[in-house]
Short mmCIF file of C-alpha atoms in Angstrom, two decimals:
data_model
loop_
_atom_site.label_atom_id
_atom_site.label_comp_id
_atom_site.label_asym_id
_atom_site.label_seq_id
_atom_site.Cartn_x
_atom_site.Cartn_y
_atom_site.Cartn_z
CA MET A 1 -7.13 11.21 -56.95
CA THR A 2 -6.26 12.22 -53.47
CA SER A 3 -6.43 9.53 -50.74
CA HIS A 4 -9.23 10.10 -48.23
CA ASP A 5 -6.82 10.03 -45.34
CA ASP A 6 -5.39 13.34 -46.49
CA HIS A 7 -8.76 15.01 -45.84
CA SER A 8 -9.22 13.48 -42.39
CA GLU A 9 -9.96 15.85 -39.57
CA SER A 10 -9.89 14.71 -35.97
CA THR A 11 -10.80 16.48 -32.79
CA LEU A 12 -7.71 14.86 -31.27
CA SER A 13 -4.15 15.64 -32.25
CA PRO A 14 -2.41 12.97 -34.35
CA PRO A 15 -0.44 10.54 -32.18
CA ALA A 16 3.23 11.19 -31.65
CA LEU A 17 5.18 8.30 -33.16
CA SER A 18 8.27 6.85 -31.62
CA PRO A 19 11.34 7.21 -33.85
CA ILE A 20 11.13 5.01 -36.96
CA GLU A 21 14.34 3.80 -38.54
CA ILE A 22 14.27 3.05 -42.26
CA SER A 23 17.46 1.71 -43.83
CA MET A 24 18.05 2.48 -47.48
CA ASP A 25 20.83 -0.14 -47.54
CA SER A 26 18.64 -3.02 -46.34
CA SER A 27 17.57 -5.73 -48.76
CA GLU A 28 14.09 -5.55 -47.20
CA PRO A 29 11.71 -3.31 -49.20
CA LEU A 30 11.12 0.13 -47.68
CA TYR A 31 7.37 -0.33 -47.38
CA ARG A 32 7.92 -3.61 -45.46
CA GLN A 33 10.30 -1.89 -43.05
CA LEU A 34 7.71 0.84 -42.45
CA ARG A 35 4.87 -1.63 -42.03
CA ARG A 36 6.89 -3.62 -39.47
CA ALA A 37 7.79 -0.45 -37.52
CA LEU A 38 4.16 0.74 -37.39
CA GLU A 39 2.98 -2.73 -36.44
CA HIS A 40 5.42 -2.78 -33.52
CA GLN A 41 4.22 0.59 -32.24
CA ILE A 42 0.58 -0.49 -32.46
CA LEU A 43 1.09 -3.84 -30.74
CA SER A 44 3.28 -2.37 -28.00
CA GLY A 45 0.48 -0.01 -27.01
CA VAL A 46 2.28 3.29 -27.56
CA MET A 47 -0.35 4.58 -29.99
CA ASN A 48 -3.74 5.89 -28.88
CA PRO A 49 -6.48 3.77 -30.53
CA ASP A 50 -8.92 6.70 -30.30
CA VAL A 51 -6.79 8.89 -32.57
CA ALA A 52 -6.32 8.47 -36.33
CA LEU A 53 -2.91 7.41 -37.56
CA PRO A 54 -0.86 10.14 -39.25
CA SER A 55 -1.84 10.65 -42.86
CA SER A 56 0.25 9.24 -45.67
CA ARG A 57 1.29 12.78 -46.56
CA ALA A 58 2.47 13.48 -42.98
CA LEU A 59 4.36 10.17 -42.78
CA SER A 60 5.92 10.71 -46.20
CA HIS A 61 7.13 14.17 -45.19
CA GLU A 62 8.41 13.06 -41.78
CA LEU A 63 10.25 9.95 -43.00
CA GLY A 64 11.45 11.20 -46.37
CA LEU A 65 9.66 8.40 -48.21
CA SER A 66 7.44 8.52 -51.25
CA ARG A 67 3.66 8.59 -50.82
CA ASN A 68 3.43 5.30 -52.74
CA THR A 69 5.80 3.59 -50.27
CA VAL A 70 3.81 4.85 -47.28
CA ASN A 71 0.46 3.87 -48.81
CA ALA A 72 1.78 0.37 -49.58
CA ALA A 73 2.74 -0.11 -45.91
CA ILE A 74 -0.65 1.16 -44.74
CA GLN A 75 -2.53 -1.13 -47.13
CA GLU A 76 -0.63 -4.15 -45.81
CA LEU A 77 -1.66 -3.22 -42.24
CA VAL A 78 -5.26 -2.91 -43.44
CA ALA A 79 -5.01 -6.35 -45.05
CA THR A 80 -3.84 -7.92 -41.77
CA GLY A 81 -6.79 -6.31 -39.98
CA LEU A 82 -4.53 -4.45 -37.57
CA ILE A 83 -5.86 -1.07 -38.74
CA GLU A 84 -9.10 -0.13 -40.45
CA ALA A 85 -10.18 2.74 -42.68
CA ARG A 86 -13.05 4.95 -41.54
CA ALA A 87 -14.79 7.09 -44.14
CA ARG A 88 -13.57 10.71 -44.11
CA SER A 89 -11.77 10.08 -40.80
CA GLY A 90 -8.60 8.20 -41.64
CA HIS A 91 -7.04 4.97 -40.48
CA PHE A 92 -7.54 3.75 -36.88
CA ILE A 93 -6.23 0.85 -34.84
CA ASN A 94 -8.64 -2.11 -34.92
CA THR A 95 -9.29 -2.47 -31.19
CA ASN A 96 -11.49 -5.53 -31.73
CA LEU A 97 -8.50 -7.46 -32.99
CA LEU A 98 -6.32 -6.31 -30.10
CA ASP A 99 -8.97 -7.14 -27.49
CA ASN A 100 -9.55 -10.67 -28.81
CA GLY A 101 -6.21 -11.81 -27.43
CA SER A 102 -6.04 -14.31 -30.31
CA GLU A 103 -3.15 -16.68 -30.79
CA LYS A 104 -2.41 -14.88 -34.03
CA HIS A 105 -2.09 -11.57 -32.19
CA HIS A 106 0.08 -13.19 -29.50
CA SER A 107 2.32 -14.74 -32.16
CA ALA A 108 2.56 -11.41 -33.93
CA ARG A 109 3.86 -9.82 -30.73
CA LEU A 110 6.48 -12.53 -30.26
CA SER A 111 7.55 -12.65 -33.90
CA ASP A 112 8.06 -8.90 -33.77
CA GLY A 113 10.71 -9.35 -31.09
CA SER A 114 8.50 -8.52 -28.10
CA ILE A 115 9.17 -10.39 -24.86
CA ASP A 116 6.60 -12.73 -23.34
CA TRP A 117 6.99 -11.39 -19.81
CA GLU A 118 4.61 -13.92 -18.29
CA SER A 119 7.14 -16.64 -19.06
CA LYS A 120 10.04 -14.57 -17.72
CA ILE A 121 8.70 -13.29 -14.40
CA ARG A 122 9.16 -15.69 -11.51
CA ALA A 123 5.92 -16.89 -9.93
CA ILE A 124 5.64 -15.55 -6.39
CA PRO A 125 4.50 -17.76 -3.51
CA ASP A 126 1.93 -15.29 -2.17
CA ARG A 127 -0.05 -14.95 -5.40
CA ASN A 128 -3.02 -16.79 -3.88
CA LEU A 129 -3.18 -14.71 -0.69
CA PRO A 130 -5.92 -12.06 -0.55
CA GLU A 131 -4.93 -8.43 -0.86
CA ILE A 132 -6.40 -5.21 0.46
CA THR A 133 -7.64 -3.06 -2.40
CA LYS A 134 -8.63 0.55 -1.93
CA THR A 135 -11.61 2.05 -3.72
CA LYS A 136 -10.34 4.16 -6.58
CA ASN A 137 -11.02 7.87 -6.23
CA TRP A 138 -12.32 7.37 -2.70
CA GLN A 139 -11.75 11.10 -2.14
CA SER A 140 -14.66 11.85 -4.49
CA TYR A 141 -17.22 10.05 -2.29
CA PRO A 142 -19.05 12.07 0.37
CA TYR A 143 -18.64 9.43 3.11
CA PRO A 144 -15.15 7.85 2.86
CA PHE A 145 -14.79 5.46 5.82
CA VAL A 146 -11.33 4.44 4.58
CA ALA A 147 -8.45 3.21 6.73
CA GLY A 148 -4.75 3.92 6.38
CA GLN A 149 -5.22 7.52 5.25
CA ILE A 150 -5.15 10.92 6.95
CA ASP A 151 -6.89 14.21 6.35
CA PRO A 152 -4.23 16.28 4.52
CA ASP A 153 -5.45 19.39 6.34
CA GLU A 154 -4.33 17.84 9.63
CA PHE A 155 -0.74 17.38 8.48
CA PRO A 156 1.62 19.93 10.13
CA ARG A 157 2.76 21.22 6.76
CA LEU A 158 4.23 24.50 7.99
CA ALA A 159 6.26 22.80 10.73
CA TRP A 160 7.37 20.07 8.32
CA ALA A 161 8.34 22.61 5.66
CA ARG A 162 10.33 24.51 8.28
CA ALA A 163 12.10 21.32 9.36
CA LEU A 164 12.96 20.49 5.74
CA ARG A 165 14.41 23.98 5.22
CA THR A 166 16.36 23.87 8.45
CA ALA A 167 17.78 20.47 7.46
CA MET A 168 19.46 22.31 4.57
CA ASP A 169 21.24 24.79 6.87
CA PRO A 170 25.04 24.46 6.97
CA LYS A 171 24.91 22.87 10.42
CA HIS A 172 22.64 20.05 9.25
CA LEU A 173 23.45 19.85 5.54
CA PRO A 174 26.15 17.13 5.80
CA PHE A 175 23.68 14.76 7.44
CA SER A 176 20.98 15.54 4.87
CA VAL A 177 23.04 14.89 1.76
CA ARG A 178 25.63 12.29 2.75
CA ASP A 179 25.66 8.66 1.67
CA ALA A 180 25.37 7.01 5.09
CA ILE A 181 25.32 3.25 4.74
CA ASP A 182 26.99 2.56 8.08
CA GLU A 183 24.71 4.56 10.36
CA ASP A 184 21.40 6.35 10.45
CA ASP A 185 21.03 10.01 11.36
CA PRO A 186 22.53 10.22 14.88
CA LEU A 187 20.24 13.08 15.90
CA LEU A 188 17.16 11.09 14.91
CA THR A 189 18.22 7.87 16.65
CA ASP A 190 19.21 9.80 19.79
CA LEU A 191 15.89 11.65 19.96
CA LEU A 192 14.00 8.45 19.20
CA CYS A 193 15.65 6.77 22.18
CA GLN A 194 15.27 9.80 24.46
CA ARG A 195 11.82 11.24 23.61
CA VAL A 196 9.76 8.73 21.63
CA LEU A 197 10.42 5.18 22.76
CA PRO A 198 10.26 5.91 26.54
CA SER A 199 6.55 6.72 26.14
CA ARG A 200 6.12 3.07 25.14
CA GLY A 201 8.21 1.93 28.10
CA ILE A 202 11.21 1.10 25.90
CA HIS A 203 14.66 2.23 27.03
CA VAL A 204 17.43 1.39 24.57
CA SER A 205 20.48 3.00 22.98
CA PRO A 206 20.94 4.01 19.31
CA GLU A 207 22.79 0.77 18.55
CA ASN A 208 19.43 -0.98 19.04
CA VAL A 209 17.71 1.12 16.35
CA LEU A 210 17.46 0.92 12.55
CA ILE A 211 15.58 3.58 10.56
CA THR A 212 13.40 2.14 7.78
CA ALA A 213 11.32 3.38 4.87
CA GLY A 214 8.15 2.75 6.87
CA SER A 215 7.25 -0.30 8.93
CA GLN A 216 6.55 -2.20 5.69
CA GLN A 217 10.23 -2.12 4.76
CA GLY A 218 11.02 -3.25 8.29
CA LEU A 219 8.75 -6.26 7.81
CA ASP A 220 10.41 -7.05 4.50
CA LEU A 221 13.90 -6.88 6.00
CA LEU A 222 12.92 -9.16 8.87
CA ALA A 223 11.22 -11.61 6.53
CA GLN A 224 14.26 -11.83 4.28
CA LEU A 225 16.69 -12.33 7.14
CA LEU A 226 14.67 -14.50 9.51
CA VAL A 227 12.18 -16.44 7.39
CA GLY A 228 12.82 -19.15 4.83
CA PRO A 229 11.30 -22.39 3.56
CA ASP A 230 9.72 -24.34 6.41
CA THR A 231 9.98 -21.44 8.89
CA THR A 232 6.75 -21.46 10.88
CA VAL A 233 5.28 -18.00 11.40
CA GLY A 234 2.26 -17.51 13.64
CA VAL A 235 0.00 -14.73 12.36
CA GLU A 236 -3.16 -13.28 13.80
CA ASP A 237 -6.29 -14.45 12.01
CA PRO A 238 -7.78 -12.05 11.10
CA GLY A 239 -4.61 -10.03 10.83
CA TYR A 240 -2.49 -7.57 8.92
CA VAL A 241 -2.58 -8.66 5.29
CA ASP A 242 0.75 -7.21 4.14
CA ALA A 243 2.65 -9.04 6.89
CA LYS A 244 1.29 -12.35 5.61
CA HIS A 245 2.48 -11.48 2.12
CA ALA A 246 5.95 -10.51 3.37
CA PHE A 247 6.42 -13.84 5.17
CA THR A 248 4.92 -15.98 2.41
CA ARG A 249 7.05 -14.39 -0.30
CA VAL A 250 10.20 -15.82 1.31
CA GLY A 251 8.72 -19.28 1.87
CA GLY A 252 7.35 -18.92 5.41
CA GLN A 253 4.63 -21.33 6.53
CA LEU A 254 1.77 -19.28 7.99
CA ILE A 255 0.07 -20.65 11.11
CA PRO A 256 -3.22 -18.89 11.90
CA LEU A 257 -3.69 -17.77 15.51
CA PRO A 258 -7.29 -16.89 16.44
CA VAL A 259 -8.22 -13.49 17.85
CA ASP A 260 -11.02 -12.76 20.32
CA SER A 261 -12.02 -9.82 22.52
CA GLN A 262 -8.76 -10.16 24.48
CA GLY A 263 -6.50 -10.22 21.44
CA MET A 264 -4.49 -13.02 19.91
CA ILE A 265 -4.64 -16.44 21.57
CA PRO A 266 -1.01 -17.49 22.18
CA PRO A 267 0.06 -20.69 20.42
CA ASP A 268 0.40 -24.04 22.18
CA ASP A 269 2.65 -25.47 19.49
CA GLN A 270 6.26 -24.43 19.02
CA LEU A 271 6.64 -21.80 16.32
CA ASP A 272 9.76 -20.14 14.99
CA ILE A 273 8.25 -16.63 14.90
CA VAL A 274 5.02 -15.00 16.02
CA TYR A 275 3.91 -11.72 14.45
CA VAL A 276 1.56 -9.76 16.71
CA THR A 277 -0.06 -6.30 16.93
CA PRO A 278 -0.66 -6.12 20.70
CA SER A 279 -1.44 -2.43 21.28
CA HIS A 280 -4.27 -2.21 18.77
CA HIS A 281 -4.76 -5.40 16.84
CA SER A 282 -5.04 -5.04 13.09
CA PRO A 283 -7.87 -4.98 12.09
CA THR A 284 -10.11 -5.35 15.21
CA ASN A 285 -8.23 -2.79 17.39
CA VAL A 286 -8.55 -4.95 20.52
CA THR A 287 -5.65 -4.78 22.97
CA LEU A 288 -3.76 -7.93 23.88
CA ASP A 289 -4.69 -8.93 27.43
CA PRO A 290 -1.83 -8.58 30.00
CA SER A 291 -2.01 -12.24 30.99
CA ARG A 292 -1.74 -13.29 27.37
CA ARG A 293 1.23 -10.99 26.91
CA LEU A 294 3.08 -12.77 29.70
CA GLN A 295 1.97 -16.15 28.39
CA LEU A 296 3.25 -15.32 24.89
CA LEU A 297 6.57 -13.94 26.17
CA THR A 298 7.15 -16.95 28.39
CA ARG A 299 6.22 -19.49 25.73
CA MET A 300 8.40 -17.94 23.04
CA ARG A 301 11.36 -17.52 25.39
CA GLU A 302 11.13 -21.15 26.50
CA THR A 303 11.18 -22.35 22.89
CA ASN A 304 13.97 -19.95 21.84
CA SER A 305 11.59 -18.34 19.34
CA LEU A 306 11.11 -14.76 18.17
CA ILE A 307 8.28 -12.25 18.45
CA ILE A 308 7.81 -9.46 15.91
CA GLU A 309 5.79 -6.74 17.64
CA ASP A 310 4.12 -4.27 15.28
CA ASP A 311 3.06 -1.34 17.47
CA TYR A 312 0.02 -0.54 15.38
CA ASP A 313 -1.56 2.88 16.13
CA SER A 314 -0.40 2.76 19.75
CA GLU A 315 -0.59 6.57 19.98
CA PHE A 316 -4.38 6.65 19.66
CA ARG A 317 -6.16 5.45 22.77
CA TYR A 318 -9.35 7.23 23.87
CA ARG A 319 -10.20 5.61 27.18
CA GLY A 320 -8.11 4.00 29.88
CA LYS A 321 -4.32 4.01 30.06
CA PRO A 322 -2.13 2.72 27.24
CA THR A 323 -0.45 -0.61 27.89
CA PRO A 324 3.34 -0.87 27.64
CA ALA A 325 4.88 -2.50 24.61
CA LEU A 326 5.93 -6.14 24.77
CA LYS A 327 9.46 -4.87 24.17
CA ALA A 328 9.19 -2.89 27.43
CA LEU A 329 8.57 -5.96 29.57
CA PRO A 330 11.37 -7.89 31.35
CA HIS A 331 13.18 -10.65 29.45
CA SER A 332 12.10 -9.35 26.04
CA ASP A 333 15.40 -9.69 24.17
CA HIS A 334 13.66 -12.03 21.73
CA VAL A 335 11.07 -9.34 20.88
CA ILE A 336 11.69 -7.29 17.71
CA TYR A 337 9.79 -4.01 17.80
CA LEU A 338 8.40 -2.29 14.70
CA GLY A 339 7.39 1.37 14.93
CA SER A 340 6.41 4.07 12.48
CA PHE A 341 6.43 7.85 12.22
CA SER A 342 4.33 7.83 9.08
CA LYS A 343 1.21 5.91 10.15
CA PHE A 344 -0.10 8.78 12.24
CA LEU A 345 1.84 11.72 10.77
CA ALA A 346 1.39 10.97 7.07
CA PRO A 347 1.62 7.56 5.35
CA GLY A 348 3.33 9.16 2.36
CA LEU A 349 6.42 10.00 4.42
CA ARG A 350 7.41 6.31 4.61
CA LEU A 351 9.52 6.58 7.75
CA GLY A 352 9.70 3.95 10.48
CA TYR A 353 12.14 2.11 12.72
CA ILE A 354 13.06 -1.25 14.20
CA VAL A 355 14.23 -1.84 17.77
CA ALA A 356 16.15 -5.08 18.32
CA GLU A 357 19.41 -6.51 19.57
CA PRO A 358 22.52 -4.88 18.02
CA GLU A 359 23.59 -8.06 16.20
CA LEU A 360 20.33 -8.17 14.24
CA ILE A 361 20.34 -4.41 13.64
CA GLU A 362 23.77 -4.60 11.99
CA ARG A 363 22.74 -7.51 9.79
CA MET A 364 19.65 -5.60 8.68
CA ARG A 365 21.72 -2.51 8.01
CA THR A 366 23.97 -4.51 5.70
CA HIS A 367 21.00 -6.10 3.97
CA ARG A 368 19.31 -2.73 3.53
CA ARG A 369 22.47 -1.39 1.88
CA TYR A 370 21.88 -3.56 -1.19
CA SER A 371 18.28 -2.49 -1.69
CA ILE A 372 17.82 1.21 -0.85
CA ARG A 373 21.20 1.82 0.88
CA HIS A 374 19.49 4.01 3.50
CA VAL A 375 16.46 6.18 4.11
CA PRO A 376 17.02 9.67 2.61
CA GLY A 377 19.15 11.72 4.98
CA HIS A 378 17.11 14.87 4.38
CA THR A 379 13.93 13.16 5.58
CA GLN A 380 15.70 11.69 8.61
CA ARG A 381 17.19 15.03 9.69
CA ALA A 382 13.86 16.84 9.14
CA MET A 383 12.06 14.30 11.33
CA ALA A 384 14.70 14.73 14.02
CA LEU A 385 14.21 18.50 13.94
CA LEU A 386 10.43 18.07 14.10
CA ILE A 387 10.83 15.97 17.26
CA ASP A 388 13.37 18.34 18.76
CA SER A 389 11.08 21.34 18.20
CA GLY A 390 8.27 19.70 20.14
CA GLN A 391 5.98 19.82 17.11
CA PHE A 392 6.04 16.03 16.79
CA HIS A 393 4.40 15.47 20.19
CA ARG A 394 2.07 18.45 19.74
CA THR A 395 0.86 16.87 16.50
CA ILE A 396 0.21 13.56 18.26
CA SER A 397 -1.74 15.33 21.00
CA ARG A 398 -3.80 17.38 18.55
CA ARG A 399 -4.47 14.39 16.32
CA ARG A 400 -5.53 12.29 19.31
CA THR A 401 -8.04 14.98 20.33
CA GLN A 402 -9.46 15.19 16.80
CA LEU A 403 -9.70 11.43 16.45
CA ARG A 404 -11.33 11.06 19.87
CA LYS A 405 -14.18 13.32 18.69
CA LYS A 406 -14.57 11.27 15.52
CA TRP A 407 -14.41 8.02 17.47
CA GLU A 408 -17.12 9.21 19.89
CA THR A 409 -19.32 10.39 17.02
CA LEU A 410 -18.90 7.15 15.06
CA THR A 411 -19.57 4.87 18.02
CA SER A 412 -22.68 6.86 18.97
CA ALA A 413 -23.96 6.76 15.38
CA LEU A 414 -23.39 3.02 15.12
CA GLU A 415 -25.17 2.39 18.41
CA GLU A 416 -28.15 4.37 17.12
CA HIS A 417 -28.40 3.18 13.53
CA LEU A 418 -26.80 -0.25 13.29
CA PRO A 419 -29.32 -3.11 13.76
CA TRP A 420 -26.95 -5.10 15.99
CA ARG A 421 -24.54 -4.32 18.82
CA VAL A 422 -20.87 -3.65 18.13
CA PRO A 423 -18.07 -3.89 20.75
CA PHE A 424 -15.91 -0.78 20.63
CA PRO A 425 -12.23 -1.13 21.62
CA ALA A 426 -10.54 1.71 23.46
CA GLY A 427 -8.45 3.04 20.59
CA GLY A 428 -7.29 2.88 17.00
CA VAL A 429 -8.40 4.73 13.88
CA SER A 430 -11.05 2.31 12.64
CA VAL A 431 -13.94 0.18 13.88
CA TRP A 432 -14.16 -3.52 13.04
CA ILE A 433 -17.69 -4.80 12.59
CA GLN A 434 -18.94 -8.38 12.54
CA ALA A 435 -22.26 -8.56 10.73
CA PRO A 436 -24.83 -11.37 10.84
CA PRO A 437 -23.73 -14.42 8.81
CA GLU A 438 -26.33 -13.78 6.13
CA LEU A 439 -24.88 -10.36 5.25
CA ASP A 440 -22.28 -10.56 2.47
CA CYS A 441 -20.07 -7.53 3.04
CA ARG A 442 -18.67 -7.64 -0.48
CA GLU A 443 -22.20 -6.97 -1.71
CA LEU A 444 -22.64 -4.43 1.07
CA ALA A 445 -19.54 -2.52 -0.05
CA GLU A 446 -20.93 -2.27 -3.59
CA GLU A 447 -24.32 -1.11 -2.34
CA CYS A 448 -22.62 1.45 -0.10
CA LEU A 449 -20.71 2.92 -3.04
CA ARG A 450 -23.98 3.50 -4.84
CA ARG A 451 -25.00 5.60 -1.83
CA GLY A 452 -21.71 7.51 -1.63
CA VAL A 453 -20.30 5.48 1.28
CA VAL A 454 -16.88 3.81 1.15
CA ILE A 455 -16.32 0.87 3.51
CA GLU A 456 -13.66 -1.84 3.57
CA PRO A 457 -14.78 -5.50 3.32
CA GLY A 458 -13.10 -7.58 6.00
CA ASP A 459 -12.67 -10.96 4.32
CA PRO A 460 -9.09 -10.30 2.99
CA PHE A 461 -7.85 -10.09 6.59
CA PHE A 462 -8.57 -13.81 7.02
CA LEU A 463 -6.52 -16.70 5.69
CA SER A 464 -9.87 -18.22 4.62
CA PRO A 465 -11.62 -15.18 3.14
CA GLU A 466 -14.51 -17.00 1.47
CA THR A 467 -15.89 -18.21 4.80
CA ASN A 468 -15.56 -14.80 6.47
CA ARG A 469 -17.53 -12.44 4.26
CA ASN A 470 -19.65 -10.99 7.07
CA PHE A 471 -17.02 -8.54 8.34
CA PHE A 472 -16.17 -4.98 7.38
CA ARG A 473 -14.08 -2.07 8.65
CA LEU A 474 -14.86 1.62 9.01
CA GLY A 475 -11.89 3.99 9.12
CA PHE A 476 -12.62 7.40 10.58
CA ALA A 477 -9.34 9.31 10.32
CA VAL A 478 -10.00 10.96 6.96
CA ILE A 479 -13.78 11.50 6.93
CA ASP A 480 -15.11 14.90 8.06
CA LEU A 481 -16.58 14.90 11.55
CA ASP A 482 -19.93 16.25 10.28
CA SER A 483 -20.14 13.51 7.64
CA ILE A 484 -19.88 10.57 10.05
CA THR A 485 -23.48 10.38 11.30
CA PRO A 486 -25.17 10.84 7.88
CA GLY A 487 -22.68 8.35 6.46
CA VAL A 488 -23.70 5.76 9.06
CA ARG A 489 -27.37 6.39 8.23
CA HIS A 490 -26.67 5.64 4.57
CA LEU A 491 -24.69 2.57 5.66
CA SER A 492 -27.70 1.36 7.66
CA GLU A 493 -29.94 1.82 4.62
CA ALA A 494 -27.50 -0.16 2.51
CA ILE A 495 -27.49 -2.97 5.09
CA ASP A 496 -31.30 -3.15 4.98
CA SER A 497 -31.22 -3.21 1.18
CA VAL A 498 -28.70 -6.07 0.97
CA LEU A 499 -30.43 -8.12 3.69
CA SER A 500 -33.80 -7.74 1.97
CA GLN A 501 -32.30 -9.34 -1.14
CA ALA A 502 -30.48 -12.13 0.68
#
């Protein structure tokens, strides 16, 4: 009588097995060796539970074993409950057993030689800090008020493609393909010092510059070199979440510094380091008041402390004149400046820079060598060529014009449809909104999704998120201009719905 699994038909192709080794010289019976190999593949998750296992005939042919040997192995797996027979369909993985997470299942994994990774991986100090999570598939929603993204259509793809091609020309090729652990691309650092940093009031030489894989890598380098156990780090509260993680991961003690309409309130106590986003505070976008800038610089210089200045979205100001960077002010040797090409051009490029004293730059360069060695030379040379062609500054100007229109449309829509007043800072690529205390913005975000609107709850930006659930952020860089006003109307309806249930 033919086994029913030989007649099984599935709409899905049989799963591809990893190689199975059967030793004819082993004292262990062949069917036991096969059962153990199949059990390992099932428990390790390489087999699709929605697809029937290969038939005994297919396994027999593939492995060169008798049908009786294969059937004996399959029947043992059925007896353990790891697989189950389905009439006229074949044998399938028993997902109920796998999902139970039973001690028996866990022991089976370990006895099979699998590694219990939870016991191997070192616990990280920042595991209890909140994290920013992006809505999956936010691109599929009609009203994506997401931050940290750009409209791909606004990326200068032709100019960037041209720069990448030119970087492969014989003149530039050595700088694109070399292993340069001792210096960054000299054309890029020269142009950065000559044409980019002066607009922020910063005048330095290339020895003051390190190119990084985005400002996030710059933060990580600084944290590893400057922060350790018992190092006190003042952070804005609310403030940039990833910076808090970077400092906490190396043992830093975070000291919250409140933020109001004039930016961060400088600390009275002595701190080792203060991290600040003075141009456009993350996430509120307020600009640090000039008097507070001087107060912070003076205080930190008097205590021989350091300032890490993250020049967050400084390019995008829509009214008034931009303020100079802290690093541009007199007596700012103790200020370490973080900048980025990728935040406004395209976050996927991962290209930024640090401006600091040469001694620190060289130490960071050495430290970087043992992680990524250096930022890809091709990307560095292409960025240099983009700046040299003038396309870099034309892109900033065009993007600023586009974002100004979106900013004006969003602020007007919020003034019309939001049931409370919102202060609007002069720049940035998002709007920070404080709602009434009774509005839980976690619930609001869920209600908004049901209406096709993506917003960002604001509580993760605080060191005490549970007591700050009445904040949210609206990014406007990626949403279509024509979608902003209807999106705000749907947001207003969602607010009314959540408040009516509070």
